[in-house]
Short mmCIF file of C-alpha atoms and ligand atoms in Angstrom, two decimals:
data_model
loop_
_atom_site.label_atom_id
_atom_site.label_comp_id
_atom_site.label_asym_id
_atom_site.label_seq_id
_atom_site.Cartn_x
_atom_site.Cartn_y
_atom_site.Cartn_z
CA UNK A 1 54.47 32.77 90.77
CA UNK A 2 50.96 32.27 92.08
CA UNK A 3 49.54 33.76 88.74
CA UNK A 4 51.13 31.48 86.46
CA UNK A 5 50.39 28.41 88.53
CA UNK A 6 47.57 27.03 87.22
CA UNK A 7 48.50 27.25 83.37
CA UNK A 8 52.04 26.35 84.32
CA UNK A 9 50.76 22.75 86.09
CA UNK A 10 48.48 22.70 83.07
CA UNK A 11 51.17 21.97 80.38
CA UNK A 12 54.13 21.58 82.18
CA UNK A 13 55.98 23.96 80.31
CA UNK A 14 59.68 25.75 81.14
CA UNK A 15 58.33 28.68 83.85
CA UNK A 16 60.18 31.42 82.21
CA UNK A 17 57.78 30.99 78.91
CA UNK A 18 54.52 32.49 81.47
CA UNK A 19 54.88 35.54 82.52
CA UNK A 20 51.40 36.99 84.52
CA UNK A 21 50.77 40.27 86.25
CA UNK A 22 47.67 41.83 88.13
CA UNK A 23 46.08 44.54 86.32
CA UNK A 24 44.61 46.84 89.35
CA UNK A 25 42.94 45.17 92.78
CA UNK A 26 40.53 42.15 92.75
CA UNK A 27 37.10 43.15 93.27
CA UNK A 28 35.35 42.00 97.03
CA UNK A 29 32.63 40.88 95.33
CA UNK A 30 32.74 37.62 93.05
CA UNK A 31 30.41 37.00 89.92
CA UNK A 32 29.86 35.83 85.96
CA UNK A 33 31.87 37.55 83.80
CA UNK A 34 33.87 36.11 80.46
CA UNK A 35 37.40 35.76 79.19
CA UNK A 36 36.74 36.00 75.57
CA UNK A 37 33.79 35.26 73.50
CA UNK A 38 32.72 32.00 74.38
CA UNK A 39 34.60 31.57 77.82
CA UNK A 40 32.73 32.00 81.06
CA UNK A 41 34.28 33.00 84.45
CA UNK A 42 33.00 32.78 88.18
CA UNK A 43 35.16 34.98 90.98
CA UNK A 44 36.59 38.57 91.18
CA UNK A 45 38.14 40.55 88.89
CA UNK A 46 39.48 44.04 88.23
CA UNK A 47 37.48 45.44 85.52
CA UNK A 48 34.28 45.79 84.31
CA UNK A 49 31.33 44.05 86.43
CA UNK A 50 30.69 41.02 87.55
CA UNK A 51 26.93 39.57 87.14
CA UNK A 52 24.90 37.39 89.55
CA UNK A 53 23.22 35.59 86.72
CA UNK A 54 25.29 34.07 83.91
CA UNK A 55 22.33 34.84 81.09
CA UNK A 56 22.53 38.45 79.87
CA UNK A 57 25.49 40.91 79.14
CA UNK A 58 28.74 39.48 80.62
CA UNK A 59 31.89 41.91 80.44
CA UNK A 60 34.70 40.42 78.51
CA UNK A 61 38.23 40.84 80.45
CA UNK A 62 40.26 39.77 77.83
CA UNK A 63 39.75 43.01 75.77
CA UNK A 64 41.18 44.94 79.33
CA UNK A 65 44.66 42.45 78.79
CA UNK A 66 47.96 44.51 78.03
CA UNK A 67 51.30 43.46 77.51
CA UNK A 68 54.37 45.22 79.18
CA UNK A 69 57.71 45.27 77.39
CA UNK A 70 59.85 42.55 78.97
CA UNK A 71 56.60 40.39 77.79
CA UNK A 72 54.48 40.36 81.18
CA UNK A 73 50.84 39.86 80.53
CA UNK A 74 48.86 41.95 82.52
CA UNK A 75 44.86 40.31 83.74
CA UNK A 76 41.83 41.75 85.12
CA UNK A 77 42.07 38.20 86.82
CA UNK A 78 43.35 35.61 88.64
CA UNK A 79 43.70 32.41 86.61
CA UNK A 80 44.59 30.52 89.57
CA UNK A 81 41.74 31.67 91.76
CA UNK A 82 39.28 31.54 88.29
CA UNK A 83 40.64 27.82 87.94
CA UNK A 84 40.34 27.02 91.32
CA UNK A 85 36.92 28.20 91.18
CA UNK A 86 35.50 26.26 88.51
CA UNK A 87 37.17 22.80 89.25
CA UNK A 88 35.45 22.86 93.13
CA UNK A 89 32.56 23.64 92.04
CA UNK A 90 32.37 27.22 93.65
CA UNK A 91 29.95 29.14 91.62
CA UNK A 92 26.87 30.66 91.64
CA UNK A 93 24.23 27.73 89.90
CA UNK A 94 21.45 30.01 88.24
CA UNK A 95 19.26 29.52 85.37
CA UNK A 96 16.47 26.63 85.61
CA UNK A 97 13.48 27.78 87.87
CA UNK A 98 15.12 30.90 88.89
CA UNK A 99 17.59 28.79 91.57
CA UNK A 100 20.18 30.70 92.33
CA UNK A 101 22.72 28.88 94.98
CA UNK A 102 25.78 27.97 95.18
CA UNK A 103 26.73 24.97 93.40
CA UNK A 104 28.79 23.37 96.31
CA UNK A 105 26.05 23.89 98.74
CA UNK A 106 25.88 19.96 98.91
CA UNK A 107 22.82 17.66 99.22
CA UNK A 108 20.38 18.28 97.18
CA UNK A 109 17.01 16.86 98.34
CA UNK A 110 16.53 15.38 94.62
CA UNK A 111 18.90 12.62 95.58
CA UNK A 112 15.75 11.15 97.40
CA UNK A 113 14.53 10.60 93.86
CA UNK A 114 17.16 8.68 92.49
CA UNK A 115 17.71 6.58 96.30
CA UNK A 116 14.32 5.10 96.57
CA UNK A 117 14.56 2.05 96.34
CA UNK A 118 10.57 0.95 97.29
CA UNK A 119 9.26 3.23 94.26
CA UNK A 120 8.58 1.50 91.05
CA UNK A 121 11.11 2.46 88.74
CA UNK A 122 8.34 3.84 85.96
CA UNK A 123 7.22 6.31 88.95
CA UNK A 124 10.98 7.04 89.87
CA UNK A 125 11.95 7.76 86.30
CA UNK A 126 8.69 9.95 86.42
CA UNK A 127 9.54 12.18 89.43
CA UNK A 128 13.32 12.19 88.26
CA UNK A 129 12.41 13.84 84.89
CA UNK A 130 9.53 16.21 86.61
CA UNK A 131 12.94 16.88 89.05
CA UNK A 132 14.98 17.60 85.87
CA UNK A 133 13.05 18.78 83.40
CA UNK A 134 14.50 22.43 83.10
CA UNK A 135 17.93 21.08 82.66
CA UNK A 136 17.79 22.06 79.18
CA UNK A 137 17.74 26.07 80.42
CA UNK A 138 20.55 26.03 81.96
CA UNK A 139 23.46 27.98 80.82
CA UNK A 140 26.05 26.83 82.86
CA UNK A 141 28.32 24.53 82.95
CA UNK A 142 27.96 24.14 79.37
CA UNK A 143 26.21 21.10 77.66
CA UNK A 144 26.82 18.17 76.88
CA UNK A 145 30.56 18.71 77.21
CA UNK A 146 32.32 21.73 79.51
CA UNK A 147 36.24 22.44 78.99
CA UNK A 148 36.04 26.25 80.53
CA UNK A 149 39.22 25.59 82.35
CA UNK A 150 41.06 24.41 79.16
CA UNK A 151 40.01 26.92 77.26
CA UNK A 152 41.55 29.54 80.01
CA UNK A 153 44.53 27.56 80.27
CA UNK A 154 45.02 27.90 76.30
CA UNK A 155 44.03 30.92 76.02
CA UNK A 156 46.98 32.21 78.69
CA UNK A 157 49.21 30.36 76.18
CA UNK A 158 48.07 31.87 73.79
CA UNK A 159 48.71 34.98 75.28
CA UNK A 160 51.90 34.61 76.72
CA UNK A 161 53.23 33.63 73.27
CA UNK A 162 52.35 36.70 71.70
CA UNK A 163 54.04 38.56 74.25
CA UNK A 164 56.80 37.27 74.22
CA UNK A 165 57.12 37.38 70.30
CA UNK A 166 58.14 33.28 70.64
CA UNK A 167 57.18 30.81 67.90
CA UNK A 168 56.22 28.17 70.15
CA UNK A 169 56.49 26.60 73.44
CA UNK A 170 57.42 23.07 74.52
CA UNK A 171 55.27 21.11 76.98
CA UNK A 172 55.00 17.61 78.55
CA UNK A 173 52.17 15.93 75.98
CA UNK A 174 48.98 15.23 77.94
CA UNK A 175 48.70 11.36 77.88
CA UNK A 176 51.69 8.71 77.35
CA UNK A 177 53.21 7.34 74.01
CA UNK A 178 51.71 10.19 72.27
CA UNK A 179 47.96 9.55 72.35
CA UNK A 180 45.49 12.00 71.28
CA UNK A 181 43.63 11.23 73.90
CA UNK A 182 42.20 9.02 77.19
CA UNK A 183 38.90 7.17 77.91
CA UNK A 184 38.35 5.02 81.26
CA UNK A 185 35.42 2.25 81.10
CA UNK A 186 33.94 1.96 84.85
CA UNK A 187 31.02 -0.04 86.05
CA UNK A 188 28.95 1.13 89.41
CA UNK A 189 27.42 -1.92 90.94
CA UNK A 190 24.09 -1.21 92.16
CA UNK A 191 22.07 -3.96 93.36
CA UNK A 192 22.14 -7.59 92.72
CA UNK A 193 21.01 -8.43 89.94
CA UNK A 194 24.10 -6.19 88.68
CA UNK A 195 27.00 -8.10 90.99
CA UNK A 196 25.85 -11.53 89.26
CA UNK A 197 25.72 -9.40 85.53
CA UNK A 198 29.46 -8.52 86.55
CA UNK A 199 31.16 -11.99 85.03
CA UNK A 200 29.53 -11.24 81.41
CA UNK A 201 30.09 -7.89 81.83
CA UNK A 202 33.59 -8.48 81.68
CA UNK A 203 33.15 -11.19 78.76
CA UNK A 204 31.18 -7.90 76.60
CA UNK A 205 34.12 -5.65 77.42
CA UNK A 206 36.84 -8.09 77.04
CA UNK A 207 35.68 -8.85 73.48
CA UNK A 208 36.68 -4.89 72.68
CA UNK A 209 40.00 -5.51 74.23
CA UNK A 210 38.70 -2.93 77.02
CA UNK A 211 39.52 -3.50 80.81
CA UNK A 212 37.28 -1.44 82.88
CA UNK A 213 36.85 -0.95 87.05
CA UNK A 214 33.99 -2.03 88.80
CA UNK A 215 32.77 0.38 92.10
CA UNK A 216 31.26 -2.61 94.49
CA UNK A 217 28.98 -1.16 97.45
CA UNK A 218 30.39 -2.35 100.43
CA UNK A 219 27.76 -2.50 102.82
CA UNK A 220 23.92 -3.27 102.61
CA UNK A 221 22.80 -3.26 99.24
CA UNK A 222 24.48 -7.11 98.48
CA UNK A 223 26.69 -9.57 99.83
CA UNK A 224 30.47 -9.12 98.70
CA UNK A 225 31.78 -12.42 97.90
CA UNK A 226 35.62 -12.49 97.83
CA UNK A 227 35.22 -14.92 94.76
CA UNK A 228 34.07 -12.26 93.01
CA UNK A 229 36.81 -9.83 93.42
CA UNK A 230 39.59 -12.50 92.89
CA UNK A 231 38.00 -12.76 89.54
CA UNK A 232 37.72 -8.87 88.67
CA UNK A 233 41.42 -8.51 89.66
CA UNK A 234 42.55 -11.91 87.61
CA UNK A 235 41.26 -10.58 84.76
CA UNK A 236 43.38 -7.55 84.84
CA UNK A 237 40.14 -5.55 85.72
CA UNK A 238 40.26 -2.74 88.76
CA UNK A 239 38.08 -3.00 92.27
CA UNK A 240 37.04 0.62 93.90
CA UNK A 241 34.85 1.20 96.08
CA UNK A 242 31.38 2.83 95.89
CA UNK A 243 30.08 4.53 98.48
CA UNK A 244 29.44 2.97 101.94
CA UNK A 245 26.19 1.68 101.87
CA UNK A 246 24.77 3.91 99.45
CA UNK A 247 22.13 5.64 100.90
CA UNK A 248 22.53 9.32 99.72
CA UNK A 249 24.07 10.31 103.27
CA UNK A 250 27.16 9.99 102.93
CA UNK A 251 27.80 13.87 103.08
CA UNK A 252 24.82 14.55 104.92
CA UNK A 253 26.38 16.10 108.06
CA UNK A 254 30.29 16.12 108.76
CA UNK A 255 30.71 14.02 111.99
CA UNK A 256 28.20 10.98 109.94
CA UNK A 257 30.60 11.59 106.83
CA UNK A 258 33.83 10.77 109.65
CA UNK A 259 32.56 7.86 110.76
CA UNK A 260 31.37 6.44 107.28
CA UNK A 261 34.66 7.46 105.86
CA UNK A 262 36.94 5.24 108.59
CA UNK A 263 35.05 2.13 107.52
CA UNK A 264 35.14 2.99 103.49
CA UNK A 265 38.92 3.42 103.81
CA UNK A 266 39.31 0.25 105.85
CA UNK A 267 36.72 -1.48 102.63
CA UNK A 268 39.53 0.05 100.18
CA UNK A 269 42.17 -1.74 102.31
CA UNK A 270 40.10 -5.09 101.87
CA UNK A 271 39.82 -4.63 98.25
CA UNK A 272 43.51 -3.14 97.30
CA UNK A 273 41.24 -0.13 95.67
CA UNK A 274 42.72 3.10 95.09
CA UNK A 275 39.70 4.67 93.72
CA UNK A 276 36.46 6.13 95.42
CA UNK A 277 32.95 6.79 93.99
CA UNK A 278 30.21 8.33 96.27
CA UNK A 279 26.61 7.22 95.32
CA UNK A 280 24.43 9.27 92.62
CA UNK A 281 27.91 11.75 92.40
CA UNK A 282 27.12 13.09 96.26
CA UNK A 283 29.63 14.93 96.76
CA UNK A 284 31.40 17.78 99.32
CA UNK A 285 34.70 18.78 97.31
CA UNK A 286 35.24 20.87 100.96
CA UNK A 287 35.71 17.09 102.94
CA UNK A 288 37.96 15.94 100.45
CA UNK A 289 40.59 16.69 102.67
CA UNK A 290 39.78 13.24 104.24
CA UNK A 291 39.55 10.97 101.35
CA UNK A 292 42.62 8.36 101.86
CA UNK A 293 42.21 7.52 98.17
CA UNK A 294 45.03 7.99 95.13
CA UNK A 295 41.96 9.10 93.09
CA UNK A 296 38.20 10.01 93.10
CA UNK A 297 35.50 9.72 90.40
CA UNK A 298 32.68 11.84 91.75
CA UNK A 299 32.40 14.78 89.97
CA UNK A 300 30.58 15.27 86.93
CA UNK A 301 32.32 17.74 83.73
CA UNK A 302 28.31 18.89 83.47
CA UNK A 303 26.16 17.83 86.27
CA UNK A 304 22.46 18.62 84.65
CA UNK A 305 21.31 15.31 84.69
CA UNK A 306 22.54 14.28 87.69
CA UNK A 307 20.80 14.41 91.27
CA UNK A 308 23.74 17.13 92.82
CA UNK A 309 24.38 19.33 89.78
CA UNK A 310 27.12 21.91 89.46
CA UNK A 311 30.21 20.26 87.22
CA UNK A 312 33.92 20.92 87.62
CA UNK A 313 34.30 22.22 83.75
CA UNK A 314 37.34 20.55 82.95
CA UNK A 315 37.94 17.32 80.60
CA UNK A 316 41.25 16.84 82.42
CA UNK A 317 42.08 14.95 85.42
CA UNK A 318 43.06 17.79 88.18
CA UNK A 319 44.23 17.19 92.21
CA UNK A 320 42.03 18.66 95.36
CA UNK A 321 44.58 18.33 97.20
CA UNK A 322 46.42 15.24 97.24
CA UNK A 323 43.92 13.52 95.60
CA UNK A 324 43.61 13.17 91.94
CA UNK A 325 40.27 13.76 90.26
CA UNK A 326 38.97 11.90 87.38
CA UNK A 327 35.66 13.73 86.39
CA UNK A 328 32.54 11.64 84.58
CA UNK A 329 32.53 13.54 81.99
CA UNK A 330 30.50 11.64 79.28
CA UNK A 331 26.41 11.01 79.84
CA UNK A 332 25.81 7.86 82.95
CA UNK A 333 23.75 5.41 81.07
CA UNK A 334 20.69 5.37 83.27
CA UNK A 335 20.52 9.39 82.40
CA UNK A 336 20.08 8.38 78.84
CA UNK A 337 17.90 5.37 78.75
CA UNK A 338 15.75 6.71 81.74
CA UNK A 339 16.13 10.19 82.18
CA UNK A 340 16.41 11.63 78.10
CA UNK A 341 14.81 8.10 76.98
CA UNK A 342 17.15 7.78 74.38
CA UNK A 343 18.39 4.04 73.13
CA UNK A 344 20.83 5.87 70.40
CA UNK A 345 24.66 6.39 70.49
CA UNK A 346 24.04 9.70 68.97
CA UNK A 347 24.70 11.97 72.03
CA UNK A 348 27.81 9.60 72.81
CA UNK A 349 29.33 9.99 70.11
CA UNK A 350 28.83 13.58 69.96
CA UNK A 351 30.27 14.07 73.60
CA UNK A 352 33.41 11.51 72.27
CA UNK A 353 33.71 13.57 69.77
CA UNK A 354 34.75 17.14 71.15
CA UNK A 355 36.26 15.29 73.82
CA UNK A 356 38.88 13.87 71.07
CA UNK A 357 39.42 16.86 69.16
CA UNK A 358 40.44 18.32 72.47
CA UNK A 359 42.99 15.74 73.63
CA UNK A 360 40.62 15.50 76.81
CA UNK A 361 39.35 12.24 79.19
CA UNK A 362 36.28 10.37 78.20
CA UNK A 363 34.52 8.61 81.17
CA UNK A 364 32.00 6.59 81.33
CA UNK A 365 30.02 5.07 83.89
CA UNK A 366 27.94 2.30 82.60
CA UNK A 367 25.59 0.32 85.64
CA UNK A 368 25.94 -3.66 85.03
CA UNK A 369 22.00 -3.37 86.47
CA UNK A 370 20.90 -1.28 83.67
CA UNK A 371 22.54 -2.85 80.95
CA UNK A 372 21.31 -6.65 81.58
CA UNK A 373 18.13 -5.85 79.09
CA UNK A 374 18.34 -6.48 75.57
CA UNK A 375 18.01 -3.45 73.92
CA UNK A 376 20.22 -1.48 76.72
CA UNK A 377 22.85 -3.81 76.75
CA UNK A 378 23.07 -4.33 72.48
CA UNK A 379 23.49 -0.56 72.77
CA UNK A 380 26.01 -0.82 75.12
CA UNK A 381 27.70 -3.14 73.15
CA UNK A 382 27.43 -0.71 69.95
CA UNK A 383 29.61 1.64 72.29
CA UNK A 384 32.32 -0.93 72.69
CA UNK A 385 32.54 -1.17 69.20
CA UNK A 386 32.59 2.49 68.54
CA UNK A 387 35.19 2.47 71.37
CA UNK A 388 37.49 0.28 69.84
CA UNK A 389 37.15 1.98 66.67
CA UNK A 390 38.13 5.16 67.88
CA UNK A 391 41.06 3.41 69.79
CA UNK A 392 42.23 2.86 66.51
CA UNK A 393 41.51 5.79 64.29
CA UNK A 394 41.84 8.46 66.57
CA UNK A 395 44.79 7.35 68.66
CA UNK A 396 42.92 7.29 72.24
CA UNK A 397 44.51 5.51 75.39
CA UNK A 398 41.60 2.83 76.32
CA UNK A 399 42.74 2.50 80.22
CA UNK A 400 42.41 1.10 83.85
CA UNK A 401 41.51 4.46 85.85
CA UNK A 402 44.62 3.18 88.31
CA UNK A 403 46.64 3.41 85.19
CA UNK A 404 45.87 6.72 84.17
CA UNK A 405 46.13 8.27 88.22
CA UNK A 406 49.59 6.89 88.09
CA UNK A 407 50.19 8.44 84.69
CA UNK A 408 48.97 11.68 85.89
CA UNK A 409 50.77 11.50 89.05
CA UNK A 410 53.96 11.16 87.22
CA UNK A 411 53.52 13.68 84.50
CA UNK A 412 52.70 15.83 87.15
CA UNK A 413 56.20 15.89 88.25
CA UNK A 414 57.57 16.13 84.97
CA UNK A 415 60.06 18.75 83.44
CA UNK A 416 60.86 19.85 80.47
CA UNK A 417 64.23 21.27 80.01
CA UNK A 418 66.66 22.16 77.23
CA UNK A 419 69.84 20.25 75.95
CA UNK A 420 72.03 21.29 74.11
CA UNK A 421 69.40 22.61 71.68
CA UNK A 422 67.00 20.22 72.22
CA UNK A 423 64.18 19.84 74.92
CA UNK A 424 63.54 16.73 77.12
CA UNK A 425 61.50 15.31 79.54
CA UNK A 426 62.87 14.70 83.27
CA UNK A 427 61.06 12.59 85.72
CA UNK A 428 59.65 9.40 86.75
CA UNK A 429 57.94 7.74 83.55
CA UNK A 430 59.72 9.87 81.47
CA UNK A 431 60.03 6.83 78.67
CA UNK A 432 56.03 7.16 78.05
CA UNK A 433 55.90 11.13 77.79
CA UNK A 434 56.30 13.19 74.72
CA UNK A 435 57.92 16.71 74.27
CA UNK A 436 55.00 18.50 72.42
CA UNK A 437 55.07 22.36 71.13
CA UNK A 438 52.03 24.92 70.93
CA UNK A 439 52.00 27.34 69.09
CA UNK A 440 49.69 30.31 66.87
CA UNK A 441 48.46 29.40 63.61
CA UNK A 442 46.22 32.51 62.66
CA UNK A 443 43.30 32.66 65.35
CA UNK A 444 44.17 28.86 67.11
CA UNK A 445 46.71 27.28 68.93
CA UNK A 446 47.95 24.69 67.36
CA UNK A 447 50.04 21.55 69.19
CA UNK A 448 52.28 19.33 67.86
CA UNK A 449 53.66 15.80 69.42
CA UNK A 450 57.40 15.42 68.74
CA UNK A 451 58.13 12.09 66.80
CA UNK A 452 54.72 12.62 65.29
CA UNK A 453 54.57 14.50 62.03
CA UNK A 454 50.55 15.64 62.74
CA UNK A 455 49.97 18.85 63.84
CA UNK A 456 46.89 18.60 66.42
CA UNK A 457 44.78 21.54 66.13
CA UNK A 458 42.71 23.34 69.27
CA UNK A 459 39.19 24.22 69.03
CA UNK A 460 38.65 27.93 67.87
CA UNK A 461 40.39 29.99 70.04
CA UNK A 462 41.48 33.50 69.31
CA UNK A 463 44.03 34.69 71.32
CA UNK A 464 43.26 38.63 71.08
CA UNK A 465 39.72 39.92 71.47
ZN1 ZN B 1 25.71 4.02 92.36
#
């Protein structure tokens, strides 16, 4: 059922539990409009109007949602198409200076900014922030941390439980061995003064017990010793690449991104990588298609800051296709030491934060170049810390990016089904996943892991209007 699709992938839940029915045609046209209070949607719908700009009055499908008798939901939208829209980036970017474009419209010439390599950095930064600096009006994707798609996903649940008059709903738990939650450490190599920082970059982040991946340029910016990526790999770190030669054209024009791609996959060969990072998050979700990688990391949860913006509003890993996406979802650190000027963990933490209470992906992306000064790189350090700390209070799965592709490949194929009473997981990797249940505790959803006496509570999230 093409309805159901999206929230059904989502948690992995028995089909029969999600029952979702059209309310009335789509609209032709596509625009803003919201799916409860705080939940913004970009695409058609069947009630109500849909707005160009996502400031000012939105309407609100879910007070159009009824429920037929054999517990069908009935939407004034498509989830899957809504979903769809969201994660590739295919919305209307408006807010800040009036620009009103579509968000997947590609290049942006602001990439120049951050690609310049003869400027001075203090006149870089400069033009950068003059770039940037009505970031903080924008309204959408929402700052610092976006889970729109989530939210929809939950709130379907949500739905569908009330229906259907059930108690709860089992699901395949989100990460393995019942963590709360996932963070990836990953290192773009820039220049080289950052390949020979790599060695006691991997001394800082061993001393958390963290193993990270390291994005090497393959062409032009530094010489690629194979010395270098013996040691990575020996160490039980990951190799990916990053970018071709990292000149902002990568995406430039389609039959340039064909040829650049054949030699980047034939790099990943080289290097064993499965993972792919464009430079400064360039990216053309439409070419994906093309990518011969297991995963990419080139989209950003909330791309203000960043040189393309847009964002895919999700804190989860999803597929484009075949490949898997893990989004950036936490603040790069050259955005907050250069862009924001801020030497604090404050906005990290705060970004870790809702990211934990929502069982989502944290992921960083942390330059060995711009973390070889002292203050940047005792900062960087006070993140390890506060990594390893969280490891430990909070339950979160500290992991090799390649480790958490192949758990999200897996899970993806997973099933839960019932047993004589009981439910259990089928599937590949089955020993690592956890039957979890959702269900309604006044106006939130509340999950709870099996073999784990916590219930695990969702942000706010009223399932009626
Ligand atoms: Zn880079």
């Amino acid at each position: 059922m093409r309805m159901a699709r999206s929230v059904n992938e989502y948690f992995r839940c028995p089909e029969s539990f999600i029952q979702l029915a059209q309310m009335g045609s789509l609209s032709a046209d596509s625009g803003y409009f919201r799916f409860g209070s705080e939940t913004i949607c970009y695409g058609t719908s069947s009630s109500g109007f849909r707005s160009r700009q996502v400031t000012g009055p939105l309407h609100d499908v879910l007070a159009d949602v009824s429920t037929d008798r054999d517990g069908t939901v009935r939407l004034a939208l498509d989830p899957t198409e809504i979903v769809e829209n969201l994660r590739h980036e295919r919305y209307e970017l408006s807010g800040g200076k009036g620009v009103s474009r579509l968000a997947e419209s590609g290049l942006s010439q602001t990439v120049y900014y951050w690609l310049r390599p003869l400027l001075p950095v203090s006149i870089r930064k400069h033009l950068q922030r003059r770039r940037l600096s009505d970031w903080q009006t924008l309204a959408f994707p929402r700052w610092p941390v976006d889970r729109t798609v989530e939210e929809i996903h939950e709130r379907l649940l949500a739905l569908s439980l009330k229906a259907k008059g059930l108690q709860r709903v089992p699901f395949v738990w989100f990460w393995p061995d019942g963590a709360k939650s996932c963070a990836i450490m990953t290192h773009d190599v820039e220049a080289l003064a950052g390949r020979d920082f790599c060695s006691q970059l991997m001394d800082l982040d061993s001393s958390a017990g963290i193993r990270s991946s390291f994005q090497i340029v393959p062409e032009v910016r530094y010489p690629v010793p194979g010395t270098l990526l013996d040691e990575i790999r020996a160490r039980g770190f990951e190799v990916n690449v990053h970018d071709l030669s990292h000149d902002g054209r990568l995406f430039s024009n389609r039959a340039e991104f064909l040829r650049r791609i054949q030699r980047i996959h034939q790099y990943a060969r080289d290097y064993g990588a499965l993972g792919f990072r464009s430079g400064v998050l360039n990216r053309n979700q439409a070419w994906y298609g093309d990518l011969e990688f297991s995963y990419d990391m080139s989209i950003p949860n909330v791309g203000h800051l960043d040189p393309q913006r847009g964002g895919c509003c999700s804190l989860m890993p999803f597929f484009i296709g075949k490949v898997l996406e893990l989004p950036v979802t936490m603040i790069q650190d050259y955005s907050l030491f250069h862009i924001l000027n801020d030497y604090s963990l404050d906005l990290w933490t705060r970004q870790l934060r809702a990211i934990t209470e929502n069982h989502g992906l944290a992921s960083f992306i942390i330059h060995p170049d711009y973390v070889i000064e002292g203050r940047a790189r005792a900062i960087y350090q006070a993140l390890l810390e506060h990594l390893a700390t969280v490891r430990e209070e909070r339950k979160m799965w500290i992991a090799l990016p390649r480790e958490v592709d192949r758990w999200w490949r897996e899970r993806s194929q997973m099933k839960v089904v019932t047993d004589g009473g009981r439910w259990r997981i089928l599937g590949e990797g089955r020993e690592r996943a956890r039957v979890a249940f959702a269900r309604i505790a006044g106006d939130r959803l509340v999950f709870t892991v099996e073999d784990d006496n916590e219930a695990t509570e969702c942000s706010s999230l009223a399932p009626t209007a």
